[in-house]
């Protein structure tokens, strides 16, 4: 997959079959759009591409917004590449860009800069200042400016449309099963293993503390069954998100216990896939109660079919 920043394209590059959006999560709805892009690109001798923005536009419109994302930019690149996308165009969402009207966006960006011949948008996509651009505008301008446009219907899950917001809501409630089904893959976090308070090793459950990107959405505080990938090896694990209230903790940490594992992995990069929710964060009366619950969690995790 070719990655271009701020429309660094030349006249010799192929015309595009393009979609626009944040594609946060690269969920099943996004995957349907990518499949259509790749198909159209193959049929019309174009290249498939997505135009996305960094930082998230909500951070520009409201700098105090504490929005957490389903993907870091590196995770998004990996997921889009894995789905077969040929081009990812990253555009800084700055003041000048946000003030383009819908018509200006179509003429200056879609046609003049990106040379789009086929545009695919999601069922509810709008663009341009004050959301002045929509499917109707594209249908009107397309024939005149030489591009075709189509709108992709939403992908449903249960009784609602799959969206990045619905997935964030599921994760915030600890509903890992629903989040994973909407994503079409297992939600994950990754980061470097850093030093913690090392309390776990004193009770027979040594944990690896993970330094997670501060823009990454963490699921609800609690305990989870997870896949753990470290040093190119897979392990079953139990992950805790929270403040460790039993031992008087106050700062949120992400800690994972790897079953049947006893190696020094400080400073190693570690990746964790969420598989199921074990229970809410609990403040136990003493360490004995904590150990008893950890033993129960370990038994459930051991029996879990990965």
Coordinates of C-alpha atoms in Angstrom, one line a residue:
X1 CA 0.0 0.0 0.0
X2 CA 1.3 3.4 -1.0
X3 CA 1.0 6.2 1.6
X4 CA 0.9 9.8 0.5
X5 CA 0.6 12.9 2.6
X6 CA -1.2 16.1 1.8
X7 CA -1.9 15.3 -1.9
X8 CA 1.7 14.6 -2.9
X9 CA 0.6 13.1 -6.3
X10 CA 2.0 13.6 -9.8
X11 CA 0.1 13.8 -13.1
X12 CA 1.6 10.4 -14.1
X13 CA -0.1 8.5 -11.3
X14 CA -3.2 6.5 -12.1
X15 CA -6.6 7.9 -11.6
X16 CA -8.4 6.8 -8.4
X17 CA -11.4 5.0 -7.1
X18 CA -11.7 6.8 -3.8
X19 CA -13.6 6.9 -0.5
X20 CA -13.3 9.6 2.1
X21 CA -13.6 9.3 5.9
X22 CA -11.9 8.6 9.2
X23 CA -12.3 4.8 8.9
X24 CA -11.7 4.6 12.6
X25 CA -11.7 0.9 13.5
X26 CA -11.8 -0.2 9.8
X27 CA -14.9 -2.1 10.8
X28 CA -17.2 -4.3 8.7
X29 CA -18.9 -1.3 7.2
X30 CA -15.6 0.1 6.2
X31 CA -14.5 -3.3 4.9
X32 CA -17.5 -3.4 2.5
X33 CA -16.4 0.0 1.1
X34 CA -12.8 -1.2 0.6
X35 CA -14.1 -4.3 -1.2
X36 CA -16.1 -2.2 -3.6
X37 CA -13.2 0.2 -4.2
X38 CA -10.9 -2.7 -5.0
X39 CA -13.5 -4.2 -7.4
X40 CA -14.2 -0.9 -9.2
X41 CA -10.4 -0.2 -9.5
X42 CA -9.9 -3.6 -11.1
X43 CA -12.7 -3.2 -13.6
X44 CA -11.9 0.4 -14.6
X45 CA -8.1 0.2 -14.5
X46 CA -8.0 2.6 -11.6
X47 CA -6.2 2.4 -8.2
X48 CA -8.2 2.1 -5.0
X49 CA -7.6 4.8 -2.4
X50 CA -8.9 6.3 0.8
X51 CA -8.6 9.9 1.9
X52 CA -8.4 10.2 5.6
X53 CA -7.5 12.9 8.1
X54 CA -5.1 13.3 11.0
X55 CA -5.8 14.6 13.6
X56 CA -9.4 13.6 13.9
X57 CA -11.6 16.6 12.8
X58 CA -13.4 16.6 16.2
X59 CA -10.0 17.6 17.8
X60 CA -10.0 20.7 15.5
X61 CA -13.6 21.7 16.0
X62 CA -13.3 21.1 19.8
X63 CA -9.7 20.9 21.1
X64 CA -10.9 20.0 24.6
X65 CA -12.8 16.9 23.3
X66 CA -11.3 13.8 25.0
X67 CA -12.1 11.6 22.0
X68 CA -10.3 8.2 22.1
X69 CA -9.8 6.3 18.9
X70 CA -10.2 2.7 18.0
X71 CA -7.0 2.7 16.0
X72 CA -3.7 4.5 16.2
X73 CA -2.5 5.7 12.8
X74 CA -0.1 2.8 12.5
X75 CA -2.9 0.3 13.3
X76 CA -5.1 1.9 10.7
X77 CA -2.3 1.6 8.1
X78 CA -1.9 -2.1 8.8
X79 CA -5.7 -2.8 8.7
X80 CA -6.2 -1.0 5.4
X81 CA -3.2 -2.6 3.8
X82 CA -4.4 -6.1 5.0
X83 CA -7.7 -5.4 3.3
X84 CA -6.0 -4.8 0.0
X85 CA -6.2 -1.1 -0.3
X86 CA -3.6 0.3 -2.8
X87 CA -3.3 4.0 -1.6
X88 CA -3.8 5.8 1.7
X89 CA -3.8 9.5 1.4
X90 CA -3.3 11.3 4.7
X91 CA -4.4 14.9 5.0
X92 CA -3.8 17.3 7.9
X93 CA -7.2 18.6 8.9
X94 CA -6.2 22.2 9.3
X95 CA -8.1 25.5 9.4
X96 CA -7.8 26.1 5.6
X97 CA -9.0 22.7 4.8
X98 CA -12.0 22.8 7.2
X99 CA -13.3 26.0 5.6
X100 CA -13.7 24.5 2.1
X101 CA -17.3 24.4 1.1
X102 CA -18.7 21.2 -0.3
X103 CA -18.4 22.4 -3.9
X104 CA -14.9 23.7 -3.3
X105 CA -13.9 20.4 -1.8
X106 CA -15.2 18.5 -4.9
X107 CA -13.5 20.8 -7.4
X108 CA -10.2 21.4 -5.7
X109 CA -9.6 18.1 -3.9
X110 CA -11.6 15.3 -5.6
X111 CA -11.1 16.5 -9.2
X112 CA -8.1 18.8 -9.5
X113 CA -5.7 17.3 -6.9
X114 CA -6.7 13.6 -6.7
X115 CA -8.1 13.0 -10.2
X116 CA -10.9 10.8 -8.9
X117 CA -12.9 8.9 -11.5
X118 CA -15.1 6.9 -9.1
X119 CA -16.2 8.0 -5.7
X120 CA -17.7 5.8 -3.1
X121 CA -19.2 7.2 0.2
X122 CA -20.9 5.8 3.2
X123 CA -24.6 6.0 3.7
X124 CA -24.4 9.0 6.0
X125 CA -21.3 10.8 4.8
X126 CA -21.1 14.6 4.6
X127 CA -18.2 16.9 3.9
X128 CA -17.2 20.5 3.6
X129 CA -17.9 23.5 5.8
X130 CA -21.2 23.2 7.7
X131 CA -21.6 19.7 6.1
X132 CA -22.6 21.4 2.9
X133 CA -21.4 18.4 0.8
X134 CA -23.5 15.2 0.6
X135 CA -24.5 12.5 -1.9
X136 CA -26.9 14.8 -3.7
X137 CA -24.2 17.3 -4.4
X138 CA -21.9 14.6 -5.7
X139 CA -24.6 13.3 -8.0
X140 CA -25.1 16.7 -9.4
X141 CA -21.4 17.6 -9.9
X142 CA -20.2 14.2 -10.9
X143 CA -21.4 14.1 -14.6
X144 CA -20.2 17.7 -15.1
X145 CA -16.7 17.1 -13.7
X146 CA -16.1 13.5 -15.0
X147 CA -16.5 11.2 -12.1
X148 CA -19.1 8.6 -11.0
X149 CA -20.4 8.3 -7.5
X150 CA -22.2 5.7 -5.5
X151 CA -23.4 5.4 -1.9
X152 CA -22.9 2.2 0.1
X153 CA -25.6 1.1 2.5
X154 CA -24.8 0.5 6.1
X155 CA -23.9 -2.9 7.5
X156 CA -26.2 -3.9 10.3
X157 CA -25.5 -5.6 13.6
X158 CA -28.6 -6.7 15.6
X159 CA -31.0 -3.8 15.2
X160 CA -28.6 -0.9 14.4
X161 CA -26.0 0.2 11.8
X162 CA -22.4 -0.6 12.5
X163 CA -20.4 2.5 13.2
X164 CA -17.2 3.6 15.1
X165 CA -19.5 5.2 17.7
X166 CA -21.4 2.0 18.3
X167 CA -18.1 0.1 18.7
X168 CA -16.8 2.6 21.1
X169 CA -20.0 2.4 23.2
X170 CA -19.7 -1.4 23.3
X171 CA -16.1 -1.3 24.5
X172 CA -17.0 1.3 27.1
X173 CA -19.5 -1.2 28.5
X174 CA -17.1 -4.1 28.4
X175 CA -19.1 -5.8 25.6
X176 CA -16.1 -7.3 23.9
X177 CA -18.2 -9.9 22.0
X178 CA -20.3 -7.3 20.3
X179 CA -17.4 -5.0 19.6
X180 CA -15.4 -7.8 17.9
X181 CA -18.4 -8.9 15.8
X182 CA -18.9 -5.3 14.5
X183 CA -15.2 -4.9 13.8
X184 CA -14.8 -8.3 12.1
X185 CA -11.7 -8.9 14.1
X186 CA -10.5 -8.9 17.7
X187 CA -10.0 -5.4 19.3
X188 CA -6.4 -5.0 20.3
X189 CA -4.0 -2.8 22.1
X190 CA -0.2 -2.7 21.9
X191 CA 2.7 -1.0 23.5
X192 CA 6.0 -1.4 25.3
X193 CA 6.3 -3.4 28.5
X194 CA 7.3 -1.0 31.3
X195 CA 8.1 -1.3 35.0
X196 CA 5.2 -1.2 37.4
X197 CA 5.0 -1.7 41.2
X198 CA 5.7 -5.4 40.9
X199 CA 3.0 -6.4 43.4
X200 CA 1.7 -9.2 41.1
X201 CA 4.9 -11.2 41.4
X202 CA 4.6 -11.3 45.2
X203 CA 1.2 -13.1 45.0
X204 CA 2.1 -15.5 42.2
X205 CA 0.6 -13.5 39.4
X206 CA 3.4 -11.4 37.8
X207 CA 2.0 -9.0 35.2
X208 CA 3.4 -7.0 32.3
X209 CA 2.5 -3.3 32.4
X210 CA 1.7 -2.0 28.9
X211 CA 2.4 1.6 27.9
X212 CA -0.6 2.3 25.6
X213 CA -0.9 5.3 23.2
X214 CA -2.9 8.0 25.0
X215 CA -5.2 8.5 22.0
X216 CA -6.2 4.8 22.0
X217 CA -9.5 3.8 23.5
X218 CA -9.3 1.4 26.4
X219 CA -12.3 -0.8 27.1
X220 CA -14.2 -0.5 30.4
X221 CA -12.2 -1.0 33.6
X222 CA -12.2 -4.6 34.6
X223 CA -10.6 -8.0 33.8
X224 CA -10.5 -9.7 30.4
X225 CA -9.5 -12.9 28.7
X226 CA -7.0 -12.0 26.0
X227 CA -4.6 -13.3 23.4
X228 CA -1.0 -12.1 24.0
X229 CA 1.7 -11.8 21.3
X230 CA 5.2 -11.2 22.4
X231 CA 8.5 -12.2 20.8
X232 CA 6.6 -13.7 17.9
X233 CA 4.9 -16.1 20.3
X234 CA 1.2 -16.5 21.3
X235 CA 0.0 -17.0 24.9
X236 CA -3.3 -17.0 26.7
X237 CA -3.6 -14.1 29.1
X238 CA -5.7 -12.3 31.7
X239 CA -5.7 -8.5 31.4
X240 CA -6.6 -5.9 33.9
X241 CA -7.6 -2.3 33.2
X242 CA -8.0 -0.1 36.2
X243 CA -6.4 1.5 39.3
X244 CA -5.7 -1.6 41.4
X245 CA -7.9 -0.4 44.3
X246 CA -7.2 -3.4 46.5
X247 CA -3.6 -2.2 46.9
X248 CA -4.4 1.5 47.1
X249 CA -3.7 2.4 43.5
X250 CA -4.9 5.7 42.0
X251 CA -3.5 5.8 38.4
X252 CA -5.1 3.7 35.6
X253 CA -2.8 0.9 34.4
X254 CA -3.0 -1.8 31.8
X255 CA -1.5 -5.1 33.1
X256 CA -1.5 -8.5 31.6
X257 CA -0.7 -11.9 33.1
X258 CA 0.6 -14.5 30.7
X259 CA -0.4 -18.1 31.5
X260 CA 2.5 -20.6 31.6
X261 CA 5.1 -17.9 31.0
X262 CA 8.2 -16.9 32.9
X263 CA 10.5 -14.6 30.9
X264 CA 11.9 -11.0 31.3
X265 CA 10.1 -9.0 28.6
X266 CA 10.7 -5.4 29.9
X267 CA 11.1 -3.0 27.0
X268 CA 9.6 -5.6 24.6
X269 CA 6.7 -4.6 22.3
X270 CA 3.6 -6.6 23.2
X271 CA 0.2 -6.9 21.5
X272 CA -3.1 -8.0 23.1
X273 CA -6.3 -9.1 21.5
X274 CA -9.5 -8.9 23.6
X275 CA -11.6 -12.1 23.6
X276 CA -14.1 -11.9 26.5
X277 CA -15.0 -9.9 29.6
X278 CA -14.3 -11.6 32.9
X279 CA -15.7 -9.1 35.5
X280 CA -15.8 -5.5 36.7
X281 CA -12.9 -4.0 38.6
X282 CA -13.3 -5.1 42.2
X283 CA -11.8 -3.7 45.5
X284 CA -11.1 -6.8 47.6
X285 CA -10.9 -6.7 51.4
X286 CA -7.5 -8.4 51.4
X287 CA -4.9 -10.0 49.1
X288 CA -6.3 -13.5 49.9
X289 CA -9.6 -12.6 48.3
X290 CA -7.8 -11.1 45.4
X291 CA -5.7 -14.3 44.9
X292 CA -8.8 -16.5 45.1
X293 CA -10.5 -14.5 42.3
X294 CA -7.4 -14.6 40.2
X295 CA -7.3 -18.3 40.6
X296 CA -10.9 -18.5 39.3
X297 CA -10.1 -16.1 36.4
X298 CA -7.2 -18.3 35.5
X299 CA -9.4 -21.4 35.4
X300 CA -11.9 -19.6 33.1
X301 CA -9.1 -18.4 30.9
X302 CA -7.5 -21.8 30.7
X303 CA -10.8 -23.3 29.6
X304 CA -11.6 -20.6 27.1
X305 CA -11.4 -21.8 23.5
X306 CA -9.1 -19.5 21.6

